[in-house]
mmCIF file of C-alpha atoms in Angstrom:
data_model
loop_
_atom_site.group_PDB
_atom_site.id
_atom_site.type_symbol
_atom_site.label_atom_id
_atom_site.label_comp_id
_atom_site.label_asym_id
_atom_site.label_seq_id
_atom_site.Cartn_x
_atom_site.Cartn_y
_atom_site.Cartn_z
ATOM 1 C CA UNK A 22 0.000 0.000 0.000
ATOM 2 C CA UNK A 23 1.397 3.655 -0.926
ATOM 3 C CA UNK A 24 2.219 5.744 1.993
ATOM 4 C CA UNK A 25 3.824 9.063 2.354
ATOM 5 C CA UNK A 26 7.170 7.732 3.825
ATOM 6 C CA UNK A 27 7.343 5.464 0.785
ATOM 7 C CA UNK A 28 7.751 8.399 -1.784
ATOM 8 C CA UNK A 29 11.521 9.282 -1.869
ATOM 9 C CA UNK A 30 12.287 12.628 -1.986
ATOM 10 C CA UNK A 31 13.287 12.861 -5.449
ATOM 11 C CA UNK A 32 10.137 10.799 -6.962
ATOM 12 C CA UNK A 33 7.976 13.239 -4.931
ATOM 13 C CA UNK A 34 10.189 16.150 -6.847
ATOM 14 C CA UNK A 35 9.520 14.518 -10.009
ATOM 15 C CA UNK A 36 5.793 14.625 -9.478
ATOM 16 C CA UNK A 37 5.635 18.433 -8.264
ATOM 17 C CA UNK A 38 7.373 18.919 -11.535
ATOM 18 C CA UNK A 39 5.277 16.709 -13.635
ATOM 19 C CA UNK A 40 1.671 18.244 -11.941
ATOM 20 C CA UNK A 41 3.010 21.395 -11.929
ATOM 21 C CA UNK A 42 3.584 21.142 -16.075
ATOM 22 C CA UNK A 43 0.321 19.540 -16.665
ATOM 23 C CA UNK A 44 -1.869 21.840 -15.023
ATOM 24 C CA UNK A 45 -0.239 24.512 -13.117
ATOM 25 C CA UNK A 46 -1.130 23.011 -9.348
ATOM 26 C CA UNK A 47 2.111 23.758 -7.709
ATOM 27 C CA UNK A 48 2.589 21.127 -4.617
ATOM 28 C CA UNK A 49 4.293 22.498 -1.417
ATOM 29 C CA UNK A 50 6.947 20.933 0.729
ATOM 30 C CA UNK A 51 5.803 17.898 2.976
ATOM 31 C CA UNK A 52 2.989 17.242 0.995
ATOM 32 C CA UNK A 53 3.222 13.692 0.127
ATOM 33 C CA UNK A 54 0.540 13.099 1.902
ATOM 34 C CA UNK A 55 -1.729 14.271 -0.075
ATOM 35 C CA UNK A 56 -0.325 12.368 -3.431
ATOM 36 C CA UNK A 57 -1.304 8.823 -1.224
ATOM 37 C CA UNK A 58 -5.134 10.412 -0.044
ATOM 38 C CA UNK A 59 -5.376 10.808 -3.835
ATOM 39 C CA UNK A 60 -3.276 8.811 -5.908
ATOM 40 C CA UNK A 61 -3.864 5.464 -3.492
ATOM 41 C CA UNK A 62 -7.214 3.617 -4.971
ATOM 42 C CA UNK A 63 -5.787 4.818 -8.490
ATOM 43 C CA UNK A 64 -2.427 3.181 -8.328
ATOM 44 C CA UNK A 65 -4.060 -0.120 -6.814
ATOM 45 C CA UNK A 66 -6.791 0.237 -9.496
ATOM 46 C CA UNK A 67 -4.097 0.347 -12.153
ATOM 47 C CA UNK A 68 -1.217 -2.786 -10.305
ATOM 48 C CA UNK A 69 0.843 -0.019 -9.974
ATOM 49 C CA UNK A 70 3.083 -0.343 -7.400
ATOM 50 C CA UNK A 71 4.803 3.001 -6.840
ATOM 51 C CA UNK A 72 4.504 6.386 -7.747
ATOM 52 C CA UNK A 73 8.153 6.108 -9.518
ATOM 53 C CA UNK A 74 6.308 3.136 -11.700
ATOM 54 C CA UNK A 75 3.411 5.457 -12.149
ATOM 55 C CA UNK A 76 6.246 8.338 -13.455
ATOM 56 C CA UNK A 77 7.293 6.207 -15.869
ATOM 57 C CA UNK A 78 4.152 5.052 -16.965
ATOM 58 C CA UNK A 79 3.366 8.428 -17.788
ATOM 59 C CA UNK A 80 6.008 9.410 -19.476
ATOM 60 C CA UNK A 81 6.053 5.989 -21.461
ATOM 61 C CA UNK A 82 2.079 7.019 -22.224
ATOM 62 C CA UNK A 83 1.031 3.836 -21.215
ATOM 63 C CA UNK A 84 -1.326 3.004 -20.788
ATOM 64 C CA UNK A 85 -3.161 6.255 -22.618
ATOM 65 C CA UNK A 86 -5.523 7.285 -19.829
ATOM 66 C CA UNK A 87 -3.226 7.235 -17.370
ATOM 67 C CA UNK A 88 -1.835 11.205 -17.231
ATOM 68 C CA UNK A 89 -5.639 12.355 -17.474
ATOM 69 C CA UNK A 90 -6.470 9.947 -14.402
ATOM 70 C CA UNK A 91 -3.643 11.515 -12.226
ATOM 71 C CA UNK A 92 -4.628 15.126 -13.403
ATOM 72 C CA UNK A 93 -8.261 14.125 -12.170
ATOM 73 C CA UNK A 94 -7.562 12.792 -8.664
ATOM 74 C CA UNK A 95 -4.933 15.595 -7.983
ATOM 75 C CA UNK A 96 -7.452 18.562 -9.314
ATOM 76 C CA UNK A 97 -11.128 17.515 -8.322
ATOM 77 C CA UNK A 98 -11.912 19.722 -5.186
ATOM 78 C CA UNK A 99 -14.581 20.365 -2.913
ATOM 79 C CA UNK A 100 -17.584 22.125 -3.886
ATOM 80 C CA UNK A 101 -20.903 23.095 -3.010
ATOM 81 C CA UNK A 102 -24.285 24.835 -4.149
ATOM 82 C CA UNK A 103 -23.973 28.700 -2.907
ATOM 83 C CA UNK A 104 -20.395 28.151 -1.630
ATOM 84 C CA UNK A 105 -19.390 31.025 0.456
ATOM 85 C CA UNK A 106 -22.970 33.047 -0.230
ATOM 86 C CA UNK A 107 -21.603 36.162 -0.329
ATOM 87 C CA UNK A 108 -20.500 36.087 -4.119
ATOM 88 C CA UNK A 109 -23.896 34.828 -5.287
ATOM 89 C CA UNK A 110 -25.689 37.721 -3.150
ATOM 90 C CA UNK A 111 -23.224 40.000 -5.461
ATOM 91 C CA UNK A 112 -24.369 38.472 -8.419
ATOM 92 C CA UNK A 113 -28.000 38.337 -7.851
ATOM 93 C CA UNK A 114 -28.686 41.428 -5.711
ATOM 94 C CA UNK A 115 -26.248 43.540 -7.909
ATOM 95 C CA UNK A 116 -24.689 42.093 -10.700
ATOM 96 C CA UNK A 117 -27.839 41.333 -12.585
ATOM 97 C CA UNK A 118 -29.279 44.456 -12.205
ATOM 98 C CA UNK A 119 -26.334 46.107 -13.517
ATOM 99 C CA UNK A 120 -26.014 43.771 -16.079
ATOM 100 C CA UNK A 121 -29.573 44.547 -16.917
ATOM 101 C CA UNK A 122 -29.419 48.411 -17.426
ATOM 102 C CA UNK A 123 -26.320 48.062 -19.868
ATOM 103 C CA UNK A 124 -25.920 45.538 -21.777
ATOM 104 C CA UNK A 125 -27.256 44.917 -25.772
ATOM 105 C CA UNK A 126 -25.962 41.150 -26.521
ATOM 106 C CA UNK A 127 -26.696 38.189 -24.637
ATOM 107 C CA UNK A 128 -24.916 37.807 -21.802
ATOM 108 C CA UNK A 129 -22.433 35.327 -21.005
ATOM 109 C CA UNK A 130 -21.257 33.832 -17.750
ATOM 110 C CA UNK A 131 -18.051 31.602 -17.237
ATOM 111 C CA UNK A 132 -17.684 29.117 -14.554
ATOM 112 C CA UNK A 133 -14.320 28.021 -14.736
ATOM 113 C CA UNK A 134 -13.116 25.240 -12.568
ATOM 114 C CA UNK A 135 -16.724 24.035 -11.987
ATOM 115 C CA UNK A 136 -15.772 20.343 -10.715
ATOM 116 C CA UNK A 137 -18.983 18.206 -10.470
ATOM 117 C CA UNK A 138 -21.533 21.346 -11.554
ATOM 118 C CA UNK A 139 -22.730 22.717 -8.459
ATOM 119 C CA UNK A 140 -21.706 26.299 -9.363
ATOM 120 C CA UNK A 141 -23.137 27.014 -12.676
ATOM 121 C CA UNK A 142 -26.035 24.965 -11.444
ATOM 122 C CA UNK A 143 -26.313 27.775 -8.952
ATOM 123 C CA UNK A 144 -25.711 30.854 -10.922
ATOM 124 C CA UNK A 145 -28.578 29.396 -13.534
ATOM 125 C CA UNK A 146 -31.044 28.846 -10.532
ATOM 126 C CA UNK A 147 -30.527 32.804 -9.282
ATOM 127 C CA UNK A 148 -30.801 33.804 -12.763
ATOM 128 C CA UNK A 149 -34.018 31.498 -13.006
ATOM 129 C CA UNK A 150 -35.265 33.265 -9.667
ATOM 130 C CA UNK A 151 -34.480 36.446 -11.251
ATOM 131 C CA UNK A 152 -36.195 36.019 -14.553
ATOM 132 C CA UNK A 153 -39.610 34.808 -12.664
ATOM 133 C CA UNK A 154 -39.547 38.261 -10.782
ATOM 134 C CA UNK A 155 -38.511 39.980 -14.006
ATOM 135 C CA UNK A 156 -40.844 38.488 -16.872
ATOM 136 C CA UNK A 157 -39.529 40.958 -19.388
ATOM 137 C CA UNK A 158 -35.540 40.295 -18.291
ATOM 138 C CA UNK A 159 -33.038 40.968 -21.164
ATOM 139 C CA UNK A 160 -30.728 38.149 -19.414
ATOM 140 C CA UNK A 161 -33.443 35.369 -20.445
ATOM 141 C CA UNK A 162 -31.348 34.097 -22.935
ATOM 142 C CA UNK A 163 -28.272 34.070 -21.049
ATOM 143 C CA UNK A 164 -25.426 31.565 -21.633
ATOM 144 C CA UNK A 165 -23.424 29.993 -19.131
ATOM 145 C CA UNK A 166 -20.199 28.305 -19.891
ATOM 146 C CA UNK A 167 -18.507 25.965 -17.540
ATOM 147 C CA UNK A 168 -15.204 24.542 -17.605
ATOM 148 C CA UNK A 169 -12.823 21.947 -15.920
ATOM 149 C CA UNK A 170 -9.500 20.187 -16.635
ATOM 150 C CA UNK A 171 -10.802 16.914 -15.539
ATOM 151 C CA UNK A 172 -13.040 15.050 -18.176
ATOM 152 C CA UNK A 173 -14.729 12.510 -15.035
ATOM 153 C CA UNK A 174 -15.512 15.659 -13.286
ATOM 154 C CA UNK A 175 -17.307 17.395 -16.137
ATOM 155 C CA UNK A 176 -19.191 14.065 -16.601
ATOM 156 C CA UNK A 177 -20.839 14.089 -13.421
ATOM 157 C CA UNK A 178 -21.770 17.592 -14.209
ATOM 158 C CA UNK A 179 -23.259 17.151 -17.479
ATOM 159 C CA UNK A 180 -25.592 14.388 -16.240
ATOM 160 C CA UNK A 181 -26.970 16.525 -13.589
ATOM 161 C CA UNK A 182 -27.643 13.928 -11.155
ATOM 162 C CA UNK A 183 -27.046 13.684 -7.484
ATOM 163 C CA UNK A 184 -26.958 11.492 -4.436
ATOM 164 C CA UNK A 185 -28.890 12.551 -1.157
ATOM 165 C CA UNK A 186 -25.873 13.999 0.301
ATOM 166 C CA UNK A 187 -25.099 16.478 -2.119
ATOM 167 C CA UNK A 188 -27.933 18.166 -1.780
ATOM 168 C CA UNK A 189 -27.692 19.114 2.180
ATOM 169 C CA UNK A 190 -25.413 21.916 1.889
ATOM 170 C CA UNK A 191 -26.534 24.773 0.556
ATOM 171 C CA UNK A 192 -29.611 23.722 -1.131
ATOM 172 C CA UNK A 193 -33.226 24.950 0.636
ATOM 173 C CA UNK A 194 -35.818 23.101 0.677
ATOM 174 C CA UNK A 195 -37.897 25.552 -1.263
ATOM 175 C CA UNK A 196 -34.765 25.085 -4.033
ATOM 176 C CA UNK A 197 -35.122 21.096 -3.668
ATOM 177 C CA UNK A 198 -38.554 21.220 -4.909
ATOM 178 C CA UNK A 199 -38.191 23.925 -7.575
ATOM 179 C CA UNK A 200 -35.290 22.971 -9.215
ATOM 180 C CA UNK A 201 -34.749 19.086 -8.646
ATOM 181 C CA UNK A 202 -37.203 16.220 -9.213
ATOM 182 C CA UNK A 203 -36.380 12.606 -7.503
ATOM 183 C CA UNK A 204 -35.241 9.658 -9.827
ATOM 184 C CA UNK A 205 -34.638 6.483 -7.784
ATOM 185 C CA UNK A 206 -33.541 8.142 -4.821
ATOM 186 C CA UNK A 207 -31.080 10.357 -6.556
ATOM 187 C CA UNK A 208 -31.806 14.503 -7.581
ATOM 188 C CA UNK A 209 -31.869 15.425 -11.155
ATOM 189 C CA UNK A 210 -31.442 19.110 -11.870
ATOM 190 C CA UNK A 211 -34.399 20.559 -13.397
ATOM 191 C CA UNK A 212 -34.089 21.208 -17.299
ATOM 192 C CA UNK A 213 -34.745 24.798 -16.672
ATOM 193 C CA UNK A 214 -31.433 25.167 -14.899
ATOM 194 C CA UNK A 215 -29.637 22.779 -16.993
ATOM 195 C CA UNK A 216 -30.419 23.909 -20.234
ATOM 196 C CA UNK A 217 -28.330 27.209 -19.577
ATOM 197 C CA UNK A 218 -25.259 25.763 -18.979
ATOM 198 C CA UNK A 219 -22.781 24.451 -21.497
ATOM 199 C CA UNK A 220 -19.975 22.346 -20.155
ATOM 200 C CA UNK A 221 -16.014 22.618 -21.379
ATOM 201 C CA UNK A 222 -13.147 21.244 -20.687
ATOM 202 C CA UNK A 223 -10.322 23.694 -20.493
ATOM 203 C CA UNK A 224 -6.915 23.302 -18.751
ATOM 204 C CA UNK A 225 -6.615 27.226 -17.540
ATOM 205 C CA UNK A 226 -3.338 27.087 -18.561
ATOM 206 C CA UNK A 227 -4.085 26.858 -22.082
ATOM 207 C CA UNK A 228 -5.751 29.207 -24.353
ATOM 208 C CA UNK A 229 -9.287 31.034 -23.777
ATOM 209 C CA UNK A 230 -9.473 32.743 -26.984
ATOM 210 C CA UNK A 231 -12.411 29.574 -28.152
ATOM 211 C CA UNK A 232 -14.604 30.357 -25.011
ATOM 212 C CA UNK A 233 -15.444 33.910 -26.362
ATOM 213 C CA UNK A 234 -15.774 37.190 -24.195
ATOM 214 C CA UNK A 235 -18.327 37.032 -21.102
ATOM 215 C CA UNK A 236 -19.841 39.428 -18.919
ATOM 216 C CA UNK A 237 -19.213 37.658 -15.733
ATOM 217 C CA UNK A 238 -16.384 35.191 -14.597
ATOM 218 C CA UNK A 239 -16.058 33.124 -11.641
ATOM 219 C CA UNK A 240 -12.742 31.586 -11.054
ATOM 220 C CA UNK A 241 -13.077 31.023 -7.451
ATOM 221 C CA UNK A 242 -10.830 28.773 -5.286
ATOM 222 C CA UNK A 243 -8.439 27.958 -8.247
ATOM 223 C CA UNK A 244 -5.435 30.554 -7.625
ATOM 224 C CA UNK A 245 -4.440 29.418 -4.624
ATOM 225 C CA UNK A 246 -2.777 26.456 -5.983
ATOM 226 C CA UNK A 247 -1.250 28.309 -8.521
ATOM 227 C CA UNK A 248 2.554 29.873 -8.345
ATOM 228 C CA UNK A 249 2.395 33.668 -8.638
ATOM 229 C CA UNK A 250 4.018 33.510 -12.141
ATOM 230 C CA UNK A 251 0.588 31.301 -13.088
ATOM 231 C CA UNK A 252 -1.755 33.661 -11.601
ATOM 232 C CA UNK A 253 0.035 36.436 -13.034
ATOM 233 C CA UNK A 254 -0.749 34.942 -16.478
ATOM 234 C CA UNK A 255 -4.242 33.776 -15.921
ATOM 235 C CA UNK A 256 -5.458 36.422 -14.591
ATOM 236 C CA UNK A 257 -4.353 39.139 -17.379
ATOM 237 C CA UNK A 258 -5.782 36.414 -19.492
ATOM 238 C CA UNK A 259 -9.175 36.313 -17.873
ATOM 239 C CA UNK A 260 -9.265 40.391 -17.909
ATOM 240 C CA UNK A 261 -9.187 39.751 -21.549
ATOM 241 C CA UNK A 262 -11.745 37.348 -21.525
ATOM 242 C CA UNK A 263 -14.075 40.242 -20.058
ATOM 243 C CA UNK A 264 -16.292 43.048 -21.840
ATOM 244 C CA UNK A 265 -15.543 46.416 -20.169
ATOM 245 C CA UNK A 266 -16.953 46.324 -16.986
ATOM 246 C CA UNK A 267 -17.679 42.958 -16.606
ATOM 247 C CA UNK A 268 -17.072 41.104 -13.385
ATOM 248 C CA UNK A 269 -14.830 38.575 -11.759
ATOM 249 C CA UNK A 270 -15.661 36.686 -8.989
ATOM 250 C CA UNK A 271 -12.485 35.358 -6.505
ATOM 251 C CA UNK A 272 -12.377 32.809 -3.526
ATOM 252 C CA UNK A 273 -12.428 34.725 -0.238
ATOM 253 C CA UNK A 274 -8.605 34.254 -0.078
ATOM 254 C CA UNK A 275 -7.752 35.260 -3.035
ATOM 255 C CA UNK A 276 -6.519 38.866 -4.146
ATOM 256 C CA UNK A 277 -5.606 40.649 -7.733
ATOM 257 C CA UNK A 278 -3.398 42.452 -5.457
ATOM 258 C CA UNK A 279 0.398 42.515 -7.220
ATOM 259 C CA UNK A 280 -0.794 40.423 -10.221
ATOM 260 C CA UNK A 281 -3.072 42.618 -12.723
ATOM 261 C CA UNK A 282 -4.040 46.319 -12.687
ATOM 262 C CA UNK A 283 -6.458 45.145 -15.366
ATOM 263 C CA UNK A 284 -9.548 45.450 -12.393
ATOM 264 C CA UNK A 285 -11.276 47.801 -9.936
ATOM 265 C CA UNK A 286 -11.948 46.250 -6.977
ATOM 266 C CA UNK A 287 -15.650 47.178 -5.692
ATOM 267 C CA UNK A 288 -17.510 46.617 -2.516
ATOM 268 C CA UNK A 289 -21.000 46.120 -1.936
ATOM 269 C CA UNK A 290 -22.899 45.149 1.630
ATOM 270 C CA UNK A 291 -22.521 41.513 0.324
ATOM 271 C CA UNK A 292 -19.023 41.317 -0.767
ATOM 272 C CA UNK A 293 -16.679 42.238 -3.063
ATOM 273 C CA UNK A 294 -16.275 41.771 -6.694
ATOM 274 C CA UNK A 295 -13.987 42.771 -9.426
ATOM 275 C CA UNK A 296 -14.895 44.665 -12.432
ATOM 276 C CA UNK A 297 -13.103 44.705 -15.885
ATOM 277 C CA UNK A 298 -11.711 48.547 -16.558
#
């Protein structure tokens, strides 16, 4: 069985290097800990003994699946419907209405990093709530795109399905019945909400350019595993992904501060939010 004290020093610098080339996550010191909590059930799935096997492996690309499978385990992160609340308050109590008053096209939304769905789930269930209260809305025909690096991930997301479980945080019970039906004991999202949202994959490494330009990005939680060279570059990159004046959404630990000048920072009795200059 893999365990941290069985990853040498220089295997575990080998896999920093290769993770951090594949998808920017940059791995700390002491953290081989967290390569056995994820890489463990893949390794045994696979007969592969070590992570120096699994190295090679890779690099041999063979079997062909195998690089994608690491970049899943070591990516997928928690999420939740209405993570954090304050950011979705933003968006509906301000953002919309904002959005409303100005713009002519359709709007866009990105969700990038959107693991298993739960956030453009949620951003197409306020804008739902929204559009009932505003019949005549402009943002009715809003798109939302949503994007991960990990192909199992988006999977789960596309189907729209989930177990009991995944439903108790952040999801009222007013919600439940509006926007989910029950199928076998499981919660399908209602076709409402899913029929807004388009699902990706994009490595944020890599090229936006094919995405378009959006009115509203969240990229929330993800830049905290990056180096500051990496957020440097992704998030002049997302600036340019914005209209003028459109708005980026951050984790609560996470700052433009010393990376773009590309943003004004702007509080509201909710939160705060970034706009686009």
């Amino acid at each position: 069985m893999l365990q941290g004290n069985n990853i040498s020093q220089a295997d575990y610098e080998r896999f920093r290097l290769f993770l951090e080339q594949a998808c920017g996550i940059v791995l700390g010191d002491g953290k081989q800990y967290l390569i056995v909590s994820r890489l463990t059930k893949l390794l045994r799935d696979e007969a592969i003994p070590s992570v120096a096997d699994l190295l090679n492996a890779i690099q041999r690309g063979h079997p062909r699946h195998l690089r994608d499978s690491v970049i899943d385990a070591m990516t997928t992160n928690e999420t939740s419907w209405f993570r954090d609340g304050g950011p979705f308050e933003v968006f509906e109590k301000m953002t919309l209405a904002d959005l409303e008053s100005r713009i002519t096209a359709p709007c866009k939304i990105w969700s990038a990093a959107c693991s298993s769905g739960q956030e453009p789930y949620t951003i197409s269930m306020i804008l739902s709530e929204y559009n009932r209260k505003k019949p005549d809305s402009k943002l009715k025909s809003t798109q939302i795109i949503a994007t991960d690096i990990s192909n199992s991930m988006l999977a789960l997301a596309k189907r729209g399905v989930y177990e009991e479980h995944a439903l108790v945080r952040g999801i009222s019970a007013t919600r439940r019945q509006q926007f989910f039906k029950s199928i076998e004991g499981r919660w399908q999202i209602a076709d409402e909400v899913k029929q807004r949202v388009q699902f990706r994959e994009q490595n944020l490494l890599q090229s936006y350019t094919g995405l378009g330009r959006f009115d509203v990005i969240f990229c929330r939680n993800v830049l905290i595993y990056f180096s500051m060279q990496r957020k440097t570059d992704i998030l002049t990159r997302l600036a340019q992904a914005l209209n003028p004046g459109g708005y980026l959404f951050l984790g609560a630990s996470e700052t433009i501060s010393g990376y773009t000048d590309a943003f004004d920072l702007q509080r509201t009795p909710h939160g705060v939010v970034y706009r686009r200059r």
